[in-house]
Amino acid sequence: MQLFSVRGLACTVTGAASGIGLAYAEVMAEHGARVTLMDLNAPRLQEAEQRLRSQGYEVRSECVDVTDREALYAAFDRSAAAYGGLDVLFANAGIDAGPGFLTPDNARNPEGALEALDERHWDAVIATNLTSVFTSLRAAVRHMKPRGKGSIVVTTSNVAIINEAIVGTPYMPAKAGAASLVRQAAMELARYGIRVNAIAPGPFATNIAGGRLRNPADREAFQVRVPMHRVADTDEIKPLALFLASNASSFVTGSQLVIDGGQMLGRVD
Ligand SMILES: NC(=O)c1ccc[n+]([C@@H]2O[C@H](COP(=O)([O-])OP(=O)(O)OC[C@H]3O[C@@H](n4cnc5c(N)ncnc54)[C@H](O)[C@@H]3O)[C@@H](O)[C@H]2O)c1
């Protein structure tokens, strides 16, 4: 088999209407996979599906909220029925967690203080960024296990490994939990031919947090923390996605691949 080939594979991407998830969907479709795009943003989802179809790719979509368990299981079942199974899952949908306890210029931010955080917001971040990963893995495994193969990729974050003061506090425990779930599932599922890995991005210019990283002042606050002194373009995630989805990563499981311009190494002025 050709290295990095994903041709003919049935793939599902959650949070596929925008940003990193859209890049996963694009690279998989461009390389011959059949892709189900899942997202709750109906207009963006429709636009992405139509654009990829018009380019001749085999894609379909499911408008679904990943925090709605029953709806998510049903969407996975329809996708597996449409494409005769499931080979690859990108569990990617996620939301921002609001302001951190420091502002971008390193002042204390009362809005981000522990005692000021809105508990409903904590619940929403945990539900979307952690619990939905658990649900998506369960939904996928039901289709992968009987066929004895599959690759699951979860979008975590480099803040799953190192903490960040300018990011809202609920985000770090949610992503660290998702990273731990990746390792646990990798151990359990290796016997069934299913690999489970994480991609841990640093700052990427997407629509998260209202497109904050496209705003020059916010972008600068993030990029000063990155030795390469820039934020990433979503196209830069595509090679990692292809690597983890394909047999090129046949002995890689339980890993978290960091793509952050060196941010975890520490600030270099
Ligand atoms: N952009 C970054 O700097 C960055 C860094 C590290 C990790 N991440 C992670 O990457 C993933 C993708 O984020 P992005 O930056 O591409 O953001 P984005 O906002 O551009 O895309 C996220 C997509 O997920 C969808 N989504 C959100 N909640 C959903 C739900 N409940 N059900 C279904 N779909 C839902 C949104 O509608 C959106 O289309 C997230 O898990 C995020 O935490 C992003």
mmCIF file of C-alpha atoms and ligand atoms in Angstrom:
data_model
loop_
_atom_site.group_PDB
_atom_site.id
_atom_site.type_symbol
_atom_site.label_atom_id
_atom_site.label_comp_id
_atom_site.label_asym_id
_atom_site.label_seq_id
_atom_site.Cartn_x
_atom_site.Cartn_y
_atom_site.Cartn_z
ATOM 1 C CA MET A 1 0.000 0.000 0.000
ATOM 2 C CA GLN A 2 1.167 3.492 -0.801
ATOM 3 C CA LEU A 3 2.571 5.341 2.210
ATOM 4 C CA PHE A 4 0.111 7.943 3.564
ATOM 5 C CA SER A 5 -2.736 6.551 1.426
ATOM 6 C CA VAL A 6 -6.259 7.154 2.743
ATOM 7 C CA ARG A 7 -7.973 6.433 -0.578
ATOM 8 C CA GLY A 8 -11.428 4.882 -0.132
ATOM 9 C CA LEU A 9 -11.383 5.127 3.674
ATOM 10 C CA ALA A 10 -14.616 6.135 5.414
ATOM 11 C CA CYS A 11 -13.882 9.089 7.645
ATOM 12 C CA THR A 12 -15.896 11.224 10.074
ATOM 13 C CA VAL A 13 -14.803 14.640 11.327
ATOM 14 C CA THR A 14 -16.609 16.470 14.144
ATOM 15 C CA GLY A 15 -16.417 20.262 14.170
ATOM 16 C CA ALA A 16 -15.812 19.974 10.426
ATOM 17 C CA ALA A 17 -17.420 23.236 9.303
ATOM 18 C CA SER A 18 -14.544 25.475 10.336
ATOM 19 C CA GLY A 19 -10.886 25.791 11.220
ATOM 20 C CA ILE A 20 -8.852 22.717 12.065
ATOM 21 C CA GLY A 21 -11.750 20.280 11.509
ATOM 22 C CA LEU A 22 -12.400 21.698 8.053
ATOM 23 C CA ALA A 23 -8.698 21.242 7.247
ATOM 24 C CA TYR A 24 -8.908 17.573 8.359
ATOM 25 C CA ALA A 25 -11.971 17.068 6.157
ATOM 26 C CA GLU A 26 -10.299 18.763 3.194
ATOM 27 C CA VAL A 27 -7.053 16.800 3.346
ATOM 28 C CA MET A 28 -8.880 13.496 3.725
ATOM 29 C CA ALA A 29 -11.253 14.263 0.831
ATOM 30 C CA GLU A 30 -8.423 15.591 -1.361
ATOM 31 C CA HIS A 31 -6.620 12.262 -0.874
ATOM 32 C CA GLY A 32 -9.593 10.101 -1.808
ATOM 33 C CA ALA A 33 -11.294 9.386 1.517
ATOM 34 C CA ARG A 34 -15.091 9.521 1.817
ATOM 35 C CA VAL A 35 -15.824 12.067 4.499
ATOM 36 C CA THR A 36 -18.791 12.790 6.762
ATOM 37 C CA LEU A 37 -18.635 16.330 8.078
ATOM 38 C CA MET A 38 -20.389 16.801 11.427
ATOM 39 C CA ASP A 39 -21.064 20.205 12.967
ATOM 40 C CA LEU A 40 -23.865 22.179 14.624
ATOM 41 C CA ASN A 41 -23.328 25.291 12.507
ATOM 42 C CA ALA A 42 -25.770 24.489 9.678
ATOM 43 C CA PRO A 43 -24.883 27.307 7.234
ATOM 44 C CA ARG A 44 -21.132 26.762 7.496
ATOM 45 C CA LEU A 45 -21.587 23.005 7.277
ATOM 46 C CA GLN A 46 -23.664 23.277 4.134
ATOM 47 C CA GLU A 47 -21.184 25.666 2.563
ATOM 48 C CA ALA A 48 -18.241 23.342 3.295
ATOM 49 C CA GLU A 49 -20.092 20.287 1.980
ATOM 50 C CA GLN A 50 -21.153 22.054 -1.212
ATOM 51 C CA ARG A 51 -17.678 23.434 -1.871
ATOM 52 C CA LEU A 52 -16.006 20.041 -1.428
ATOM 53 C CA ARG A 53 -18.645 18.348 -3.594
ATOM 54 C CA SER A 54 -18.208 20.930 -6.332
ATOM 55 C CA GLN A 55 -14.501 20.061 -6.314
ATOM 56 C CA GLY A 56 -15.474 16.460 -7.056
ATOM 57 C CA TYR A 57 -14.908 14.953 -3.609
ATOM 58 C CA GLU A 58 -17.095 12.337 -1.919
ATOM 59 C CA VAL A 59 -18.512 14.009 1.151
ATOM 60 C CA ARG A 60 -21.738 14.102 3.141
ATOM 61 C CA SER A 61 -22.788 16.005 6.232
ATOM 62 C CA GLU A 62 -24.641 15.576 9.510
ATOM 63 C CA CYS A 63 -25.867 18.654 11.341
ATOM 64 C CA VAL A 64 -25.470 17.519 14.944
ATOM 65 C CA ASP A 65 -24.541 18.850 18.369
ATOM 66 C CA VAL A 66 -21.788 16.599 19.715
ATOM 67 C CA THR A 67 -23.062 17.127 23.279
ATOM 68 C CA ASP A 68 -26.375 15.478 22.343
ATOM 69 C CA ARG A 69 -25.442 11.843 22.912
ATOM 70 C CA GLU A 70 -28.377 10.137 21.238
ATOM 71 C CA ALA A 71 -28.231 12.441 18.212
ATOM 72 C CA LEU A 72 -24.502 11.813 17.902
ATOM 73 C CA TYR A 73 -24.830 8.014 18.046
ATOM 74 C CA ALA A 74 -27.557 8.189 15.394
ATOM 75 C CA ALA A 75 -25.397 10.415 13.154
ATOM 76 C CA PHE A 76 -22.487 7.954 13.432
ATOM 77 C CA ASP A 77 -24.815 5.056 12.593
ATOM 78 C CA ARG A 78 -26.111 6.848 9.474
ATOM 79 C CA SER A 79 -22.564 7.693 8.403
ATOM 80 C CA ALA A 80 -21.379 4.105 8.802
ATOM 81 C CA ALA A 81 -24.421 2.887 6.866
ATOM 82 C CA ALA A 82 -23.764 5.394 4.062
ATOM 83 C CA TYR A 83 -20.079 4.492 3.658
ATOM 84 C CA GLY A 84 -20.173 0.802 4.657
ATOM 85 C CA GLY A 85 -18.346 1.287 7.978
ATOM 86 C CA LEU A 86 -15.971 3.704 9.634
ATOM 87 C CA ASP A 87 -12.179 3.708 9.255
ATOM 88 C CA VAL A 88 -11.108 7.077 10.613
ATOM 89 C CA LEU A 89 -12.537 9.457 13.211
ATOM 90 C CA PHE A 90 -11.315 12.952 13.956
ATOM 91 C CA ALA A 91 -12.971 13.925 17.275
ATOM 92 C CA ASN A 92 -12.282 17.602 16.925
ATOM 93 C CA ALA A 93 -15.304 19.745 17.866
ATOM 94 C CA GLY A 94 -14.414 22.175 20.603
ATOM 95 C CA ILE A 95 -15.141 25.579 22.069
ATOM 96 C CA ASP A 96 -13.120 28.319 23.679
ATOM 97 C CA ALA A 97 -13.258 28.840 27.436
ATOM 98 C CA GLY A 98 -13.444 32.618 27.731
ATOM 99 C CA PRO A 99 -10.860 34.886 29.353
ATOM 100 C CA GLY A 100 -7.972 33.575 31.406
ATOM 101 C CA PHE A 101 -6.956 34.885 34.833
ATOM 102 C CA LEU A 102 -4.343 37.031 33.080
ATOM 103 C CA THR A 103 -5.068 39.469 30.258
ATOM 104 C CA PRO A 104 -2.885 39.239 27.128
ATOM 105 C CA ASP A 105 -0.693 42.013 28.581
ATOM 106 C CA ASN A 106 -0.163 40.014 31.779
ATOM 107 C CA ALA A 107 -2.477 41.968 34.126
ATOM 108 C CA ARG A 108 -4.819 40.134 36.507
ATOM 109 C CA ASN A 109 -8.220 39.682 34.888
ATOM 110 C CA PRO A 110 -11.069 39.713 37.443
ATOM 111 C CA GLU A 111 -13.437 38.142 34.885
ATOM 112 C CA GLY A 112 -11.197 35.094 34.571
ATOM 113 C CA ALA A 113 -10.688 34.581 38.313
ATOM 114 C CA LEU A 114 -11.792 31.193 39.691
ATOM 115 C CA GLU A 115 -14.504 32.661 41.892
ATOM 116 C CA ALA A 116 -15.903 34.747 39.009
ATOM 117 C CA LEU A 117 -16.228 31.920 36.460
ATOM 118 C CA ASP A 118 -19.743 31.074 35.359
ATOM 119 C CA GLU A 119 -20.429 27.473 36.366
ATOM 120 C CA ARG A 120 -22.628 26.965 33.301
ATOM 121 C CA HIS A 121 -19.658 27.871 31.181
ATOM 122 C CA TRP A 122 -17.515 25.274 32.968
ATOM 123 C CA ASP A 123 -20.236 22.689 32.245
ATOM 124 C CA ALA A 124 -20.412 23.656 28.558
ATOM 125 C CA VAL A 125 -16.636 23.456 28.072
ATOM 126 C CA ILE A 126 -16.413 20.072 29.792
ATOM 127 C CA ALA A 127 -19.417 18.783 27.804
ATOM 128 C CA THR A 128 -18.013 19.905 24.445
ATOM 129 C CA ASN A 129 -14.258 19.514 24.860
ATOM 130 C CA LEU A 130 -14.174 16.370 27.013
ATOM 131 C CA THR A 131 -17.459 14.472 27.307
ATOM 132 C CA SER A 132 -18.166 14.675 23.570
ATOM 133 C CA VAL A 133 -14.781 13.047 22.903
ATOM 134 C CA PHE A 134 -15.855 10.138 25.124
ATOM 135 C CA THR A 135 -19.186 9.880 23.269
ATOM 136 C CA SER A 136 -17.538 10.139 19.841
ATOM 137 C CA LEU A 137 -15.019 7.417 20.708
ATOM 138 C CA ARG A 138 -17.819 5.122 21.881
ATOM 139 C CA ALA A 139 -19.845 5.810 18.757
ATOM 140 C CA ALA A 140 -16.846 5.098 16.521
ATOM 141 C CA VAL A 141 -15.683 1.972 18.314
ATOM 142 C CA ARG A 142 -19.069 0.331 17.789
ATOM 143 C CA HIS A 143 -18.334 0.445 14.055
ATOM 144 C CA MET A 144 -14.563 -0.163 14.117
ATOM 145 C CA LYS A 145 -14.280 -3.082 16.533
ATOM 146 C CA PRO A 146 -16.216 -5.634 14.471
ATOM 147 C CA ARG A 147 -13.961 -4.909 11.472
ATOM 148 C CA GLY A 148 -10.741 -5.074 13.538
ATOM 149 C CA LYS A 149 -9.286 -1.783 12.338
ATOM 150 C CA GLY A 150 -9.509 1.957 12.681
ATOM 151 C CA SER A 151 -7.694 5.156 13.484
ATOM 152 C CA ILE A 152 -9.033 7.732 15.932
ATOM 153 C CA VAL A 153 -7.503 11.184 16.220
ATOM 154 C CA VAL A 154 -8.553 13.630 18.942
ATOM 155 C CA THR A 155 -7.743 17.333 18.779
ATOM 156 C CA THR A 156 -6.403 18.220 22.214
ATOM 157 C CA SER A 157 -4.103 21.235 22.669
ATOM 158 C CA ASN A 158 -0.594 21.939 23.901
ATOM 159 C CA VAL A 159 -2.342 23.307 27.005
ATOM 160 C CA ALA A 160 -3.295 19.702 27.769
ATOM 161 C CA ILE A 161 0.400 19.384 28.688
ATOM 162 C CA ILE A 162 1.441 22.861 29.837
ATOM 163 C CA ASN A 163 -0.976 25.350 31.434
ATOM 164 C CA GLU A 164 -1.697 28.795 30.019
ATOM 165 C CA ALA A 165 -2.818 31.839 32.068
ATOM 166 C CA ILE A 166 -4.442 33.803 29.227
ATOM 167 C CA VAL A 167 -6.775 30.933 28.294
ATOM 168 C CA GLY A 168 -9.990 30.392 30.284
ATOM 169 C CA THR A 169 -9.430 27.999 33.182
ATOM 170 C CA PRO A 170 -11.956 25.267 32.199
ATOM 171 C CA TYR A 171 -10.125 24.686 28.897
ATOM 172 C CA MET A 172 -6.971 23.152 30.414
ATOM 173 C CA PRO A 173 -8.626 20.405 32.517
ATOM 174 C CA ALA A 174 -10.967 19.555 29.623
ATOM 175 C CA LYS A 175 -8.075 19.084 27.189
ATOM 176 C CA ALA A 176 -5.902 17.255 29.746
ATOM 177 C CA GLY A 177 -8.845 14.918 30.333
ATOM 178 C CA ALA A 178 -9.219 14.304 26.609
ATOM 179 C CA ALA A 179 -5.487 13.546 26.358
ATOM 180 C CA SER A 180 -5.769 11.029 29.182
ATOM 181 C CA LEU A 181 -8.790 9.429 27.516
ATOM 182 C CA VAL A 182 -6.737 9.053 24.315
ATOM 183 C CA ARG A 183 -4.050 7.115 26.199
ATOM 184 C CA GLN A 184 -6.588 4.943 28.019
ATOM 185 C CA ALA A 185 -8.510 4.121 24.836
ATOM 186 C CA ALA A 186 -5.245 3.389 22.982
ATOM 187 C CA MET A 187 -4.352 0.781 25.606
ATOM 188 C CA GLU A 188 -7.774 -0.837 25.481
ATOM 189 C CA LEU A 189 -8.276 -0.795 21.740
ATOM 190 C CA ALA A 190 -4.817 -1.872 20.487
ATOM 191 C CA ARG A 191 -5.931 -5.497 20.645
ATOM 192 C CA TYR A 192 -8.751 -4.713 18.203
ATOM 193 C CA GLY A 193 -6.529 -3.037 15.616
ATOM 194 C CA ILE A 194 -7.726 0.453 16.539
ATOM 195 C CA ARG A 195 -5.111 3.167 17.070
ATOM 196 C CA VAL A 196 -5.951 6.271 19.111
ATOM 197 C CA ASN A 197 -3.805 9.394 19.019
ATOM 198 C CA ALA A 198 -4.050 13.112 19.677
ATOM 199 C CA ILE A 199 -2.974 16.183 17.776
ATOM 200 C CA ALA A 200 -2.086 18.968 20.212
ATOM 201 C CA PRO A 201 -2.065 22.318 18.418
ATOM 202 C CA GLY A 202 -0.684 25.598 19.634
ATOM 203 C CA PRO A 203 -2.264 28.803 18.271
ATOM 204 C CA PHE A 204 -4.005 28.395 14.906
ATOM 205 C CA ALA A 205 -5.933 31.167 13.166
ATOM 206 C CA THR A 206 -9.485 29.771 13.139
ATOM 207 C CA ASN A 207 -12.959 30.955 14.120
ATOM 208 C CA ILE A 208 -12.556 29.841 17.742
ATOM 209 C CA ALA A 209 -13.182 32.578 20.333
ATOM 210 C CA GLY A 210 -14.847 34.717 17.671
ATOM 211 C CA GLY A 211 -11.765 34.538 15.430
ATOM 212 C CA ARG A 212 -9.631 36.094 18.183
ATOM 213 C CA LEU A 213 -6.338 34.997 16.617
ATOM 214 C CA ARG A 214 -7.108 36.930 13.431
ATOM 215 C CA ASN A 215 -7.299 40.159 15.451
ATOM 216 C CA PRO A 216 -3.789 41.739 15.388
ATOM 217 C CA ALA A 217 -3.594 42.651 19.111
ATOM 218 C CA ASP A 218 -4.730 39.211 20.281
ATOM 219 C CA ARG A 219 -2.567 37.477 17.699
ATOM 220 C CA GLU A 220 0.502 39.306 18.992
ATOM 221 C CA ALA A 221 -0.322 38.260 22.579
ATOM 222 C CA PHE A 222 -0.248 34.642 21.471
ATOM 223 C CA GLN A 223 2.636 34.760 19.046
ATOM 224 C CA VAL A 224 5.077 36.351 21.532
ATOM 225 C CA ARG A 225 4.740 33.070 23.424
ATOM 226 C CA VAL A 226 5.809 31.077 20.345
ATOM 227 C CA PRO A 227 9.533 30.815 19.448
ATOM 228 C CA MET A 228 8.593 30.829 15.739
ATOM 229 C CA HIS A 229 6.766 34.076 16.522
ATOM 230 C CA ARG A 230 3.621 33.433 14.523
ATOM 231 C CA VAL A 231 0.320 31.632 14.701
ATOM 232 C CA ALA A 232 -0.323 28.740 12.313
ATOM 233 C CA ASP A 233 -2.458 28.471 9.219
ATOM 234 C CA THR A 234 -4.932 25.576 9.254
ATOM 235 C CA ASP A 235 -3.280 24.048 6.161
ATOM 236 C CA GLU A 236 -0.284 23.277 8.369
ATOM 237 C CA ILE A 237 -2.286 20.648 10.297
ATOM 238 C CA LYS A 238 -2.994 18.606 7.143
ATOM 239 C CA PRO A 239 0.204 16.485 6.983
ATOM 240 C CA LEU A 240 -0.245 15.337 10.596
ATOM 241 C CA ALA A 241 -3.844 14.360 9.886
ATOM 242 C CA LEU A 242 -2.808 12.291 6.879
ATOM 243 C CA PHE A 243 -0.001 10.661 8.861
ATOM 244 C CA LEU A 244 -2.241 9.584 11.752
ATOM 245 C CA ALA A 245 -5.167 8.509 9.574
ATOM 246 C CA SER A 246 -3.045 6.353 7.264
ATOM 247 C CA ASN A 247 -0.835 3.300 7.640
ATOM 248 C CA ALA A 248 2.190 5.610 7.693
ATOM 249 C CA SER A 249 1.563 5.675 11.464
ATOM 250 C CA SER A 250 0.919 1.921 11.780
ATOM 251 C CA PHE A 251 2.940 1.600 15.043
ATOM 252 C CA VAL A 252 1.833 4.904 16.564
ATOM 253 C CA THR A 253 -0.840 4.754 19.240
ATOM 254 C CA GLY A 254 -1.423 6.612 22.504
ATOM 255 C CA SER A 255 0.689 9.506 21.211
ATOM 256 C CA GLN A 256 0.025 13.195 21.401
ATOM 257 C CA LEU A 257 1.717 15.007 18.503
ATOM 258 C CA VAL A 258 2.389 18.629 19.345
ATOM 259 C CA ILE A 259 2.233 21.217 16.554
ATOM 260 C CA ASP A 260 2.869 24.601 18.145
ATOM 261 C CA GLY A 261 5.885 26.372 16.636
ATOM 262 C CA GLY A 262 7.865 25.502 19.770
ATOM 263 C CA GLN A 263 5.481 27.199 22.219
ATOM 264 C CA MET A 264 5.932 24.450 24.793
ATOM 265 C CA LEU A 265 9.674 25.131 24.893
ATOM 266 C CA GLY A 266 8.977 28.493 26.482
ATOM 267 C CA ARG A 267 9.007 32.114 25.473
ATOM 268 C CA VAL A 268 12.070 33.368 23.551
ATOM 269 C CA ASP A 269 12.257 37.159 23.146
HETATM 270 N N1 LIG B 1 -7.331 27.323 17.053
HETATM 271 C C1 LIG B 1 -6.469 27.051 18.016
HETATM 272 O O1 LIG B 1 -5.587 27.855 18.312
HETATM 273 C C2 LIG B 1 -6.548 25.739 18.760
HETATM 274 C C3 LIG B 1 -5.455 25.382 19.562
HETATM 275 C C4 LIG B 1 -5.499 24.166 20.251
HETATM 276 C C5 LIG B 1 -6.609 23.337 20.122
HETATM 277 N N2 LIG B 1 -7.652 23.721 19.337
HETATM 278 C C6 LIG B 1 -8.791 22.810 19.237
HETATM 279 O O2 LIG B 1 -9.043 22.547 17.878
HETATM 280 C C7 LIG B 1 -10.411 22.130 17.737
HETATM 281 C C8 LIG B 1 -11.025 22.891 16.578
HETATM 282 O O3 LIG B 1 -11.096 24.257 16.916
HETATM 283 P P1 LIG B 1 -10.852 25.430 15.858
HETATM 284 O O4 LIG B 1 -9.777 26.278 16.397
HETATM 285 O O5 LIG B 1 -10.758 24.863 14.510
HETATM 286 O O6 LIG B 1 -12.211 26.268 16.085
HETATM 287 P P2 LIG B 1 -13.400 26.687 15.106
HETATM 288 O O7 LIG B 1 -14.332 27.452 15.971
HETATM 289 O O8 LIG B 1 -12.858 27.339 13.885
HETATM 290 O O9 LIG B 1 -14.048 25.281 14.700
HETATM 291 C C9 LIG B 1 -14.716 24.491 15.662
HETATM 292 C C10 LIG B 1 -15.948 23.879 15.019
HETATM 293 O O10 LIG B 1 -16.560 23.032 16.009
HETATM 294 C C11 LIG B 1 -17.949 23.253 15.931
HETATM 295 N N3 LIG B 1 -18.592 22.935 17.202
HETATM 296 C C12 LIG B 1 -18.438 23.572 18.385
HETATM 297 N N4 LIG B 1 -19.239 23.028 19.311
HETATM 298 C C13 LIG B 1 -19.908 22.021 18.696
HETATM 299 C C14 LIG B 1 -20.894 21.094 19.114
HETATM 300 N N5 LIG B 1 -21.365 21.096 20.377
HETATM 301 N N6 LIG B 1 -21.359 20.210 18.223
HETATM 302 C C15 LIG B 1 -20.901 20.200 16.954
HETATM 303 N N7 LIG B 1 -19.988 21.053 16.490
HETATM 304 C C16 LIG B 1 -19.495 21.951 17.354
HETATM 305 C C17 LIG B 1 -18.119 24.721 15.589
HETATM 306 O O11 LIG B 1 -19.401 25.001 15.035
HETATM 307 C C18 LIG B 1 -16.982 24.937 14.608
HETATM 308 O O12 LIG B 1 -17.398 24.726 13.269
HETATM 309 C C19 LIG B 1 -11.081 22.405 19.081
HETATM 310 O O13 LIG B 1 -11.174 21.188 19.811
HETATM 311 C C20 LIG B 1 -10.116 23.355 19.761
HETATM 312 O O14 LIG B 1 -10.208 23.296 21.164
HETATM 313 C C21 LIG B 1 -7.646 24.900 18.642
#
